[in-house]
Short mmCIF file of C-alpha atoms and ligand atoms in Angstrom, two decimals:
data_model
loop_
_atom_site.label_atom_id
_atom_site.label_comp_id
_atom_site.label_asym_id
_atom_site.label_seq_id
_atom_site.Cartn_x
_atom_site.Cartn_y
_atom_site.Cartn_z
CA UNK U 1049 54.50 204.44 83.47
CA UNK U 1050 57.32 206.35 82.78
CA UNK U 1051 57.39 208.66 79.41
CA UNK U 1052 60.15 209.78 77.66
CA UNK U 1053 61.20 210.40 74.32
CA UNK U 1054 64.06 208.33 74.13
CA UNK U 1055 65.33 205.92 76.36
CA UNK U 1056 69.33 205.57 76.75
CA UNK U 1057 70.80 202.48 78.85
CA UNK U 1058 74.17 202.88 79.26
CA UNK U 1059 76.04 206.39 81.13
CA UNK U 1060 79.29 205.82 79.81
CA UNK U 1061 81.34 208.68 77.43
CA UNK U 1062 79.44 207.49 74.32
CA UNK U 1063 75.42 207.27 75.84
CA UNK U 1064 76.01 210.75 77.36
CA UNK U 1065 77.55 212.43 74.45
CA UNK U 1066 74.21 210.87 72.70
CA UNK U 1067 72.07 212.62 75.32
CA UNK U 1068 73.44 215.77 75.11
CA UNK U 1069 73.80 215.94 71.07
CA UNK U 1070 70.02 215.15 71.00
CA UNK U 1071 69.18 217.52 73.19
CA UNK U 1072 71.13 220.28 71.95
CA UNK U 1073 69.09 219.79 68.47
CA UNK U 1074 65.65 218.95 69.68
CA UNK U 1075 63.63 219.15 72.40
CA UNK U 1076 63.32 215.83 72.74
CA UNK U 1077 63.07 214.45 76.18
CA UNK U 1078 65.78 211.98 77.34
CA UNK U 1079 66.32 208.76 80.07
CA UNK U 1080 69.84 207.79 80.79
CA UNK U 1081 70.02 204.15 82.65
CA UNK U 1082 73.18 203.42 84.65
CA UNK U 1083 73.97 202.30 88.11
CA UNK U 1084 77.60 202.59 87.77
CA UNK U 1085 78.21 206.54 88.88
CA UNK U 1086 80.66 209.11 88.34
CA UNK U 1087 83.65 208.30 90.54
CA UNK U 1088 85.67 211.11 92.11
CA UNK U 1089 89.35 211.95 90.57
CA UNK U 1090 92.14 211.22 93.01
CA UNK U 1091 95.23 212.98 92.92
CA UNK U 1092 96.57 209.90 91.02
CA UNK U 1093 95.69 209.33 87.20
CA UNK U 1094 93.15 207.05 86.20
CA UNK U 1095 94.62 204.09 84.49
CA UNK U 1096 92.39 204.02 81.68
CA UNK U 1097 92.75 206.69 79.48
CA UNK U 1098 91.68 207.46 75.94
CA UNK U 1099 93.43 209.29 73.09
CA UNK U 1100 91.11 211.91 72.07
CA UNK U 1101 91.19 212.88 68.02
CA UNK U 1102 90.15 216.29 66.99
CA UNK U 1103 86.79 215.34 65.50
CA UNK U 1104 85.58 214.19 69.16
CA UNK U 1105 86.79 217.30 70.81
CA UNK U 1106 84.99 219.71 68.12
CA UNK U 1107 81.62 217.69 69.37
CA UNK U 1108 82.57 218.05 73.20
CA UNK U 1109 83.05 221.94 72.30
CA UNK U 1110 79.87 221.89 70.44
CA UNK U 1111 78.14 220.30 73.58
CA UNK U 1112 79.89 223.08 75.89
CA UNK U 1113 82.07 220.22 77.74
CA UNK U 1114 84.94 220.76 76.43
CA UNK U 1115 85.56 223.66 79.01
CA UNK U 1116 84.39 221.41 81.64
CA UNK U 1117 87.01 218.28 80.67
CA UNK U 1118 90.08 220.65 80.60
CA UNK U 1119 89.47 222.74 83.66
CA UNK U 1120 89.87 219.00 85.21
CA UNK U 1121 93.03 217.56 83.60
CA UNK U 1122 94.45 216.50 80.06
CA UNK U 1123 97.15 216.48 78.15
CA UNK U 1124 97.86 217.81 74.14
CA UNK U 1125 100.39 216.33 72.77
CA UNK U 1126 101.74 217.72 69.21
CA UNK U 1127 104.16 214.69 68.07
CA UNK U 1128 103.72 210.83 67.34
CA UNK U 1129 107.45 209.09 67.74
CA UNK U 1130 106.11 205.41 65.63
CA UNK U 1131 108.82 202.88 65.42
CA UNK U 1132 109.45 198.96 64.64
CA UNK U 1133 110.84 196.86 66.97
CA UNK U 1134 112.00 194.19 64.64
CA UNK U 1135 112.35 195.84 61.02
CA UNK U 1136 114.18 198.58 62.00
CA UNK U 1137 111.53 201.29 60.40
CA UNK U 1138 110.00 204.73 61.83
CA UNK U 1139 107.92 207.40 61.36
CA UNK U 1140 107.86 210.92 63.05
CA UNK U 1141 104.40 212.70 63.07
CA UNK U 1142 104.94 216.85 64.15
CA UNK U 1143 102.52 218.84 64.40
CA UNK U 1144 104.63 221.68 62.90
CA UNK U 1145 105.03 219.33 59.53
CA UNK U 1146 101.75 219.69 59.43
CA UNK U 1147 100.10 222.10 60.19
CA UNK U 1148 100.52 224.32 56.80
CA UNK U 1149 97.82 221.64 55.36
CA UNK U 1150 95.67 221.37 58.31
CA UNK U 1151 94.77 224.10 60.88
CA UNK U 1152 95.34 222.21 64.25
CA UNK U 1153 97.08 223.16 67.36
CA UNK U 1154 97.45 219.79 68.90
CA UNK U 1155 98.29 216.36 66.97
CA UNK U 1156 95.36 214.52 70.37
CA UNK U 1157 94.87 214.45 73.58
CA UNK U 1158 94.74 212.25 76.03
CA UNK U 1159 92.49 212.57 78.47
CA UNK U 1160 91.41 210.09 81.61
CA UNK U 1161 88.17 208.49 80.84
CA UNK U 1162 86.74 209.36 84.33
CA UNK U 1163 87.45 213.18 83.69
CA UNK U 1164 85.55 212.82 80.26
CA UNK U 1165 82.52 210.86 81.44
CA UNK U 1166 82.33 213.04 84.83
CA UNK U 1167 82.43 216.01 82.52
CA UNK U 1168 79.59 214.83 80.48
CA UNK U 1169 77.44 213.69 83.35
CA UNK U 1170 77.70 217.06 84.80
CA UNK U 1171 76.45 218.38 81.70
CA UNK U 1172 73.64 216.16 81.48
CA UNK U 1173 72.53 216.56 84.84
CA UNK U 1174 72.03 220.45 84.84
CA UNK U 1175 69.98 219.73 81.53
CA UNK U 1176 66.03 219.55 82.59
CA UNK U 1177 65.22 217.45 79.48
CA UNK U 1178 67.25 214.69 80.78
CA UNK U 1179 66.53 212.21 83.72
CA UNK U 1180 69.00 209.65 85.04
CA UNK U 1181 67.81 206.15 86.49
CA UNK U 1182 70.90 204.92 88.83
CA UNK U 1183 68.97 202.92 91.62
CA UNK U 1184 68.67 199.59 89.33
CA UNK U 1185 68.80 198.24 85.92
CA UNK U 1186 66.03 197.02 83.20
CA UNK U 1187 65.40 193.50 83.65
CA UNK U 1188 63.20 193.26 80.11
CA UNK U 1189 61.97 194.77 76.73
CA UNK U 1190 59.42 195.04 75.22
CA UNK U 1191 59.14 196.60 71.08
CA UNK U 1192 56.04 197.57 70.19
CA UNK U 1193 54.47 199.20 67.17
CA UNK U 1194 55.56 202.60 68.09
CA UNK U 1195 56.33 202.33 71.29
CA UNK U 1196 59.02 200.49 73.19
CA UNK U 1197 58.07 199.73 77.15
CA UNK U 1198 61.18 198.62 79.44
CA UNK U 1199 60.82 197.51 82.86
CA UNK U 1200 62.53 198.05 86.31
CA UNK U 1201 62.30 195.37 89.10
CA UNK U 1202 61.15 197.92 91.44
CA UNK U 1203 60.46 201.68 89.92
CA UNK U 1204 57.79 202.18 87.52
CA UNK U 1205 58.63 201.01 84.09
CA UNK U 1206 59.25 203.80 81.05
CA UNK U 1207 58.06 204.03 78.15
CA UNK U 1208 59.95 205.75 75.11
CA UNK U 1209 59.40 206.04 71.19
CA UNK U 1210 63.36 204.88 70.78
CA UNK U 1211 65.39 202.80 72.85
CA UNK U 1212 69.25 203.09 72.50
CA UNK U 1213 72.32 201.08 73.13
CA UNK U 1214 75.13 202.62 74.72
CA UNK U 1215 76.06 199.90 77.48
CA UNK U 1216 79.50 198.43 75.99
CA UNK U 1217 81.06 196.08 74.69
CA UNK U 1218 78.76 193.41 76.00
CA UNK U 1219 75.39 194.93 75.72
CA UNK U 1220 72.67 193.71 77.57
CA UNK U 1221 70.76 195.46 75.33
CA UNK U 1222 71.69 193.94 72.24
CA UNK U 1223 71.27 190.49 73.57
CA UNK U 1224 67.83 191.12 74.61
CA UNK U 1225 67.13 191.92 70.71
CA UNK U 1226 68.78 189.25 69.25
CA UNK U 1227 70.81 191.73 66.98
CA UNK U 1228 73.31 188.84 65.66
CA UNK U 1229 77.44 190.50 65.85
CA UNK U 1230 80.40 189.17 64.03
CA UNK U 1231 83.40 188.93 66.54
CA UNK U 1232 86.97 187.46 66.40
CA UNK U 1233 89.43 187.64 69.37
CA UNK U 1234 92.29 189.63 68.88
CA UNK U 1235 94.22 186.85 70.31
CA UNK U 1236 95.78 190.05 72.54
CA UNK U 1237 95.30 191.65 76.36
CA UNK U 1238 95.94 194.93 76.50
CA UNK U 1239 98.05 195.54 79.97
CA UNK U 1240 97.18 199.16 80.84
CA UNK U 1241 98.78 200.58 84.05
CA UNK U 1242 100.50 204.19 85.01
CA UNK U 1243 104.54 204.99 84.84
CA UNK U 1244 107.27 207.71 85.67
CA UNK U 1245 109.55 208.54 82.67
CA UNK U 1246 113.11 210.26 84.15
CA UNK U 1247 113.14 211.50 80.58
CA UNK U 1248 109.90 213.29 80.79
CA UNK U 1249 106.93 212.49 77.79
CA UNK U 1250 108.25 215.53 75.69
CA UNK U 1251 104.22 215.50 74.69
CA UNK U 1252 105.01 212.90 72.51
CA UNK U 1253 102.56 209.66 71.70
CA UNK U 1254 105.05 206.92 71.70
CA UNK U 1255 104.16 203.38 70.03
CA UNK U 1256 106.50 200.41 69.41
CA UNK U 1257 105.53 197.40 67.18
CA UNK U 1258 107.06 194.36 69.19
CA UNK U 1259 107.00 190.93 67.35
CA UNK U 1260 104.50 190.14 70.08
CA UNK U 1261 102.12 193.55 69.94
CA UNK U 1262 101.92 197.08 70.19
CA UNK U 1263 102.97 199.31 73.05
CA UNK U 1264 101.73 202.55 73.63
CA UNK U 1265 103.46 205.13 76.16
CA UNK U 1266 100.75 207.76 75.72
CA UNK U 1267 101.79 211.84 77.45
CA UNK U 1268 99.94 212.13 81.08
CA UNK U 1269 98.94 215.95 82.66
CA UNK U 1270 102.11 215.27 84.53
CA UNK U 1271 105.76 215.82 82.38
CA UNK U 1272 107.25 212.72 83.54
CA UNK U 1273 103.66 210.71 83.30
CA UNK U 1274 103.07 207.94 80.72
CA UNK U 1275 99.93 205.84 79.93
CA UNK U 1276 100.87 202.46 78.56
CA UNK U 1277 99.05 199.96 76.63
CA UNK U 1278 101.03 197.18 75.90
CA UNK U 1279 99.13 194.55 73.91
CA UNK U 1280 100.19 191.04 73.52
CA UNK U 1281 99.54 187.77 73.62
CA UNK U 1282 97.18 186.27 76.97
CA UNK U 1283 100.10 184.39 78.11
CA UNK U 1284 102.62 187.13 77.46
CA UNK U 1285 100.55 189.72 79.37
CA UNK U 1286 99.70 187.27 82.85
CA UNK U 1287 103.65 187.20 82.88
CA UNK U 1288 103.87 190.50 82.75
CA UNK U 1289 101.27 191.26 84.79
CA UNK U 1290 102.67 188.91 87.73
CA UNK U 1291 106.43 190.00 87.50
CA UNK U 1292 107.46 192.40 90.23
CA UNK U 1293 107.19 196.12 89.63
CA UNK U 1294 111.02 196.25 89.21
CA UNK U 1295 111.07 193.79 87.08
CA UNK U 1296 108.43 194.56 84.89
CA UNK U 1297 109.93 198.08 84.92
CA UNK U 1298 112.88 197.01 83.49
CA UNK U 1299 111.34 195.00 81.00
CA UNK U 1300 109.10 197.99 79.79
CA UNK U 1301 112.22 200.03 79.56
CA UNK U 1302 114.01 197.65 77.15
CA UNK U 1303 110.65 197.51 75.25
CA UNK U 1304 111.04 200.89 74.50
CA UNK U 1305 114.62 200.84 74.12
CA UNK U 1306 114.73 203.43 76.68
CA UNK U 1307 113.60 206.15 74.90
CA UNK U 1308 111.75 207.86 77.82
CA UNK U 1309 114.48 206.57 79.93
CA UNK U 1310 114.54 204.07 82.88
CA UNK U 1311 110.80 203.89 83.61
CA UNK U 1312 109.18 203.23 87.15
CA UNK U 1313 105.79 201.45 87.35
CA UNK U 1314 103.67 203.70 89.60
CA UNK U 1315 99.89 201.94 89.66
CA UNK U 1316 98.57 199.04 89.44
CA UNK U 1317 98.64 196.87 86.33
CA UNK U 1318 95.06 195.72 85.08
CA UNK U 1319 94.70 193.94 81.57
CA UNK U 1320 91.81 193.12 79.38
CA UNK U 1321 91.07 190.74 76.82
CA UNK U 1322 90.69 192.45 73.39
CA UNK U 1323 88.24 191.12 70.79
CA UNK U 1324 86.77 192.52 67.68
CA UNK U 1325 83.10 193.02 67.68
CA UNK U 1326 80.55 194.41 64.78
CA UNK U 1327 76.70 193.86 65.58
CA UNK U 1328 75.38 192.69 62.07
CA UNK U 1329 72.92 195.72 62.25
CA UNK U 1330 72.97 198.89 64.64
CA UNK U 1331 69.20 199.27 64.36
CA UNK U 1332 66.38 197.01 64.70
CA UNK U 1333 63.02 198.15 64.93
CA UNK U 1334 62.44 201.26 67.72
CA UNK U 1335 66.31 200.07 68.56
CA UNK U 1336 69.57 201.82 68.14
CA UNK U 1337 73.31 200.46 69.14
CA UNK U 1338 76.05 202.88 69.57
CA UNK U 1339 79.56 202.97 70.71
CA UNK U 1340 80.90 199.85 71.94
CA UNK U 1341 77.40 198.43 71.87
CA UNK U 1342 77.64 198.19 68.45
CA UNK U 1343 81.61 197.89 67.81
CA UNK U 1344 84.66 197.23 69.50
CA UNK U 1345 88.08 197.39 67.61
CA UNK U 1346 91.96 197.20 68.93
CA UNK U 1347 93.16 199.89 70.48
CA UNK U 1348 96.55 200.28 68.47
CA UNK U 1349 95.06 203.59 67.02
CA UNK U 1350 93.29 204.92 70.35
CA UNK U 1351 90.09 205.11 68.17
CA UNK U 1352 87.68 203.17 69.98
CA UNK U 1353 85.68 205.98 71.76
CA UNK U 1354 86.24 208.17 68.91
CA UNK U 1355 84.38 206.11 66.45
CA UNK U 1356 81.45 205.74 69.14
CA UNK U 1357 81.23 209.87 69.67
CA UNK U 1358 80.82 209.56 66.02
CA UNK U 1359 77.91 207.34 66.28
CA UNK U 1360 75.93 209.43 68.86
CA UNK U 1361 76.60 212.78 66.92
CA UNK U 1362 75.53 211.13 63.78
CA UNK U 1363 72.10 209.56 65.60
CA UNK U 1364 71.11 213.03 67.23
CA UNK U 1365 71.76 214.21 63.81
CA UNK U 1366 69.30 211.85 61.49
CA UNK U 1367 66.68 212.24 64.43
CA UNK U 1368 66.98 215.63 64.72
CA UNK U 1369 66.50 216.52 61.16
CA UNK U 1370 63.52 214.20 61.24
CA UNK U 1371 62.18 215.93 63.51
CA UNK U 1372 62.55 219.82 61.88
CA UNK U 1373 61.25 218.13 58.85
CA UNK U 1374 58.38 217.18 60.83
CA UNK U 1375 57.79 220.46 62.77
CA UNK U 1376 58.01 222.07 59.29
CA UNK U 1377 55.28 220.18 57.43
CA UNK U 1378 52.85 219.82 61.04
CA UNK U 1379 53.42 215.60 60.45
CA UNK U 1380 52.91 214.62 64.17
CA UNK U 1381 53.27 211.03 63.18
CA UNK U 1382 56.37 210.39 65.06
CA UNK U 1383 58.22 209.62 62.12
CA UNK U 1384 62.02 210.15 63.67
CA UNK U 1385 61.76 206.98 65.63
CA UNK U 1386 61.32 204.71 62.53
CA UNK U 1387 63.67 202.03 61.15
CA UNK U 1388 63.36 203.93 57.89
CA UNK U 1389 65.16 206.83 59.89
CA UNK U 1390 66.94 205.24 61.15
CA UNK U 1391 68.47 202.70 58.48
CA UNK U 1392 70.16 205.97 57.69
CA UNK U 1393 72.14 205.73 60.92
CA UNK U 1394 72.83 202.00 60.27
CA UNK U 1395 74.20 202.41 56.92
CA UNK U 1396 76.45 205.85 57.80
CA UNK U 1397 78.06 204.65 60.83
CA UNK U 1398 78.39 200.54 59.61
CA UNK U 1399 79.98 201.80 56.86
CA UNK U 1400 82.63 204.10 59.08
CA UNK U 1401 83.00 201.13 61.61
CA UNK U 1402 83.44 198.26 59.13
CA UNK U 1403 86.32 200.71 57.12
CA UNK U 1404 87.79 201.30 60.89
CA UNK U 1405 87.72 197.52 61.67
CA UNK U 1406 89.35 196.54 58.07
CA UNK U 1407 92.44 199.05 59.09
CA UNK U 1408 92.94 197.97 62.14
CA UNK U 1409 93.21 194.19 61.07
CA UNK U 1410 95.94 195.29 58.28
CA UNK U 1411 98.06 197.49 60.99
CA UNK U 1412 98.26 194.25 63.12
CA UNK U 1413 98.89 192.15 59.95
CA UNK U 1414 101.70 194.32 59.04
CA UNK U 1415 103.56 194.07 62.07
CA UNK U 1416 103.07 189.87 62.86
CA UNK U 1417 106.15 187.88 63.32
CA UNK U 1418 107.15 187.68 59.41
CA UNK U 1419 110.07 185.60 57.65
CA UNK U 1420 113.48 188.48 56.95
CA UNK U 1421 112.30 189.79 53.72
CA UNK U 1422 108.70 191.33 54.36
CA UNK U 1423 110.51 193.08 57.71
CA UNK U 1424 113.04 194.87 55.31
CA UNK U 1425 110.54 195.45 53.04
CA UNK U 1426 108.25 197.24 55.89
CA UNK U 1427 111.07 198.67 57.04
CA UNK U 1428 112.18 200.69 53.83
CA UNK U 1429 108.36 201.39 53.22
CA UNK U 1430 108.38 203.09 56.85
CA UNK U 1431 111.54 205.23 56.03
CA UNK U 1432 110.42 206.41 52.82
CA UNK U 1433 107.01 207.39 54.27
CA UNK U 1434 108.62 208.75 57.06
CA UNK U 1435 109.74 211.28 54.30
CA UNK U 1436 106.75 212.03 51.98
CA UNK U 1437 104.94 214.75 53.99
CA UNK U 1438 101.67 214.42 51.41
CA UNK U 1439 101.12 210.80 52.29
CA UNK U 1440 102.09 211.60 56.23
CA UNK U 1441 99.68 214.35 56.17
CA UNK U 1442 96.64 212.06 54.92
CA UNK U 1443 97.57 209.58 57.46
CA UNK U 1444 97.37 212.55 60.11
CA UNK U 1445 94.14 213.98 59.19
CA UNK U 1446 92.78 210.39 59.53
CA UNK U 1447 94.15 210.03 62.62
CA UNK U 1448 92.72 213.70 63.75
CA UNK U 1449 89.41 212.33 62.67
CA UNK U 1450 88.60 214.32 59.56
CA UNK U 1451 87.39 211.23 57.23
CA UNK U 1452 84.92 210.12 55.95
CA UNK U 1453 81.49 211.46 55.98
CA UNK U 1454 81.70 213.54 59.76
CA UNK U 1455 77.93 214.90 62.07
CA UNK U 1456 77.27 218.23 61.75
CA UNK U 1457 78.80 218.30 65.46
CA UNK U 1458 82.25 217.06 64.34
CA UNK U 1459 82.96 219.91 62.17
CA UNK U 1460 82.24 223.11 63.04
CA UNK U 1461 80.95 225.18 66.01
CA UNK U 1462 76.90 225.49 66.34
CA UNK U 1463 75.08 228.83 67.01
C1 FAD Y 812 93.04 199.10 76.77
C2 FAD Y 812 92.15 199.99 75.96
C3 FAD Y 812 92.61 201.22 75.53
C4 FAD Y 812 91.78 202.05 74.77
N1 FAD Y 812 92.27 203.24 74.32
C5 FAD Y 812 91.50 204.03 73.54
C6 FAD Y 812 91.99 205.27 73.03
O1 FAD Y 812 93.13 205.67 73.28
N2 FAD Y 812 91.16 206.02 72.24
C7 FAD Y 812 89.91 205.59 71.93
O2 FAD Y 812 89.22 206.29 71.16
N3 FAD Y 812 89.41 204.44 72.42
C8 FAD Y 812 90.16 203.65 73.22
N4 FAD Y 812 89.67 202.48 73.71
C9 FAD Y 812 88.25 202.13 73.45
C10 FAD Y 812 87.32 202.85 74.43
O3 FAD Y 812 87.73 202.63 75.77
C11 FAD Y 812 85.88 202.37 74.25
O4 FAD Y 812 85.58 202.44 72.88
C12 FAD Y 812 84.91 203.24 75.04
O5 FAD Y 812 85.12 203.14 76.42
C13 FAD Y 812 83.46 202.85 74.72
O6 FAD Y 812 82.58 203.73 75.36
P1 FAD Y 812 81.05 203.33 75.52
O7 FAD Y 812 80.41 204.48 76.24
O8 FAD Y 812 80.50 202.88 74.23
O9 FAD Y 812 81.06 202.04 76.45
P2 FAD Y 812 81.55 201.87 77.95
O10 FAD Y 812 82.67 202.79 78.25
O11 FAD Y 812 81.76 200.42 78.16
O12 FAD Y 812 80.28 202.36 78.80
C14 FAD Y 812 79.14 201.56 78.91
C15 FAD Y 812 78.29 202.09 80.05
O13 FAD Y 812 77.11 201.28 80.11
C16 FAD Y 812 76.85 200.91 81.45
N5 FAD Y 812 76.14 199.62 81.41
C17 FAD Y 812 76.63 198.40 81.14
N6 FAD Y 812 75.64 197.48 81.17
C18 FAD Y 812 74.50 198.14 81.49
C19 FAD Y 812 73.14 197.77 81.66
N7 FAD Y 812 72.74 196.49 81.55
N8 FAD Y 812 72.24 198.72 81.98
C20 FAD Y 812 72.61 200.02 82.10
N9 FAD Y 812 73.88 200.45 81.94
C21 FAD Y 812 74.81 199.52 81.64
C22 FAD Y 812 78.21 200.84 82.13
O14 FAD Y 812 78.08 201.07 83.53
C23 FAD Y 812 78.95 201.99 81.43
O15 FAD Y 812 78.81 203.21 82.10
C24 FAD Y 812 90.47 201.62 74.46
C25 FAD Y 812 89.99 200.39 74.90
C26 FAD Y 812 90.82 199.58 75.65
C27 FAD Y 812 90.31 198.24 76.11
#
């Protein structure tokens, strides 16, 4: 047997950002489960990418990563170009505009999932408190009173006083418990793939509203690099996925009425189904979900990962204070690891999610195929907002990740 303190399955940007916030508040000892390893960064960017808010990067400082993630590669960008396809409305975001209400030097980043999760696993792995299983995966559970025992087909099994969550969006985790989840597709694939803009990105996020979805040409490390996430329907995005580069080039350019020019597809195109997901509870018993484990929402607003950072900096936090309470008052009873605890995870972070999932579903309601009237309508509302910097700057600190209740980690540096 195997002993540990807390027992993470799942390597990915959230479960290692969980290892590392616990461990840079306690002394708590920590097993990561993954057999999917850190790949090594070609010269070519990674296809999947994530836009990275603010909040998220003040934990990665706080966790000394930050360094690590942009001596790699990443890119700031400090304007959001927003327009509608079909109502003829648009909003500019500048960082400029607003930065005499908020102190920020960038608007996001974005920032190549590999470079983030290599980052963090080199972190973890110099840390002595935290061991990494990569050989094989649990095959079964077991909850007990105050223990929770999970076994390996081969190793030794371990034994921890929590078990989390962190292995995506279709956790094997949080089928083994049962832990019920609401989900509804999106009725959307996301098509992600890499392409050259003559026009350069001008570190700009650009995002259209098509009558048929969203697309995303998100700033690379590279000045004439894009990102894209064009979400539509399953039908819409085999077609595009199947037309030949040219074509499909062309077709992206006249989706973005050639704003960033005549594009050129320069990777391969790989789409993925997108569904909405909320697990019912994100504790049960010695159990914790986190990230996509526990959530999964469209990626219109790039905050997917940024809501699941949230959720590990917010665990570490409720255990850690448990545990200073418990150093303070010599109560050795293991108290951290309780569903009392932790029911004040589950409440914080369902309420977050659920308030992210609800905004999400009224973006995408805005911009469905709508009779003549509601598109004028959206349109004006657009242009007028596009002009009222108060409203545009509460819309940007959300979108920075400054709302709601925020970890200790989020906000400011640690000692
Ligand atoms: C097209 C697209 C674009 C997106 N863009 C953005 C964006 O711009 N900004 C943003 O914030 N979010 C974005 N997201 C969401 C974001 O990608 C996810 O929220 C994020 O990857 C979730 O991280 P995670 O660590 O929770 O899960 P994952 O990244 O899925 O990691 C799970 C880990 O668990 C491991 N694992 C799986 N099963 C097991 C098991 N049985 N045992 C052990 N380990 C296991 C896997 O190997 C993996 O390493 C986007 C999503 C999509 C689909």
């Amino acid at each position: 047997m195997q002993k540990f303190d807390i027992l993470i399955v799942g390597g990915g940007m959230v479960g290692l950002t969980l290892a590392l916030s616990i461990r840079k508040q306690t002394t708590l000892t920590v097993a990561i489960v993954d057999t999917n390893p850190i790949a090594e960064l070609s010269n070519e960017p990674e296809v999947r990418v994530s836009a990275i808010n603010s909040a998220s990067k003040q934990i990665f400082d706080n966790l000394d990563v930050w360094s690590l993630i942009s001596e790699q590669r990443l890119q700031p960008y400090q304007h959001m170009h927003i327009w509608d396809k079909a109502g003829y409305g648009k909003i500019d975001f500048d960082l400029a505009q607003v930065q005499q209400s908020i102190a920020t030097e960038q608007l996001g980043f974005i920032i190549e999932n590999n470079v983030i999760r290599n980052a963090l696993w080199q972190q973890a792995q110099n840390d002595q408190g935290i061991r990494f299983f990569t050989q094989e995966l649990l095959t079964n559970i077991a909850v007990g009173d105050s223990e929770v025992f999970a076994s390996f087909t081969q190793q030794a099994p371990i034994m921890a006083k929590l078990l989390v969550g962190a292995d995506g969006a279709n956790s094997w985790v949080r089928k083994q418990l049962d832990m019920p989840m609401t989900f509804r597709d999106y009725d959307h694939h996301a098509l992600v793939a890499t392409v050259k803009c003559p026009q350069g990105h001008q570190n700009t996020a650009w995002q259209v509203f098509l009558p048929t979805g969203p697309l995303a040409l998100l700033p690379l490390f590279e000045d004439d690099l894009c990102s894209i996430v064009w979400s539509t329907s399953p039908q819409e995005a085999e077609r595009l996925s199947a037309l030949p580069a040219e074509q499909f080039a062309k077709e992206l350019t006249a989706a973005s009425d050639g704003k960033l020019g005549n594009v050129e597809l320069v990777s391969e195109r790989f789409t993925f189904p997108l569904t909405m997901r909320f697990a019912q509870d994100f504790v049960k018993e010695r159990v914790a979900l986190v990230g996509d484990a526990a959530h999964t929402i469209h990626p219109l607003a790039g905050q997917g990962v940024n809501l699941g950072l949230l959720d590990a900096a917010a665990l570490a936090q409720v255990i850690a204070d448990k545990v200073s309470e418990q150093s303070l008052s010599q109560d050795g009873n293991l108290a951290w690891a309780s569903s009392k605890n932790l029911n004040h995870y589950n409440r914080w972070r369902k309420s977050e999610a659920s308030e992210m999932i609800a905004a999400m579903e009224s973006i995408k309601q805005l911009f469905t195929p709508q009779s003549a009237a509601p598109k004028i309508l959206r349109g004006i509302g657009m242009s007028v907002l596009n002009k009222l910097t108060p409203a545009k700057n509460i819309l940007i600190k959300q979108a920075l990740g400054y709302k709601g209740q925020l970890p200790e980690l989020a906000k400011q540096p640690l000692d």
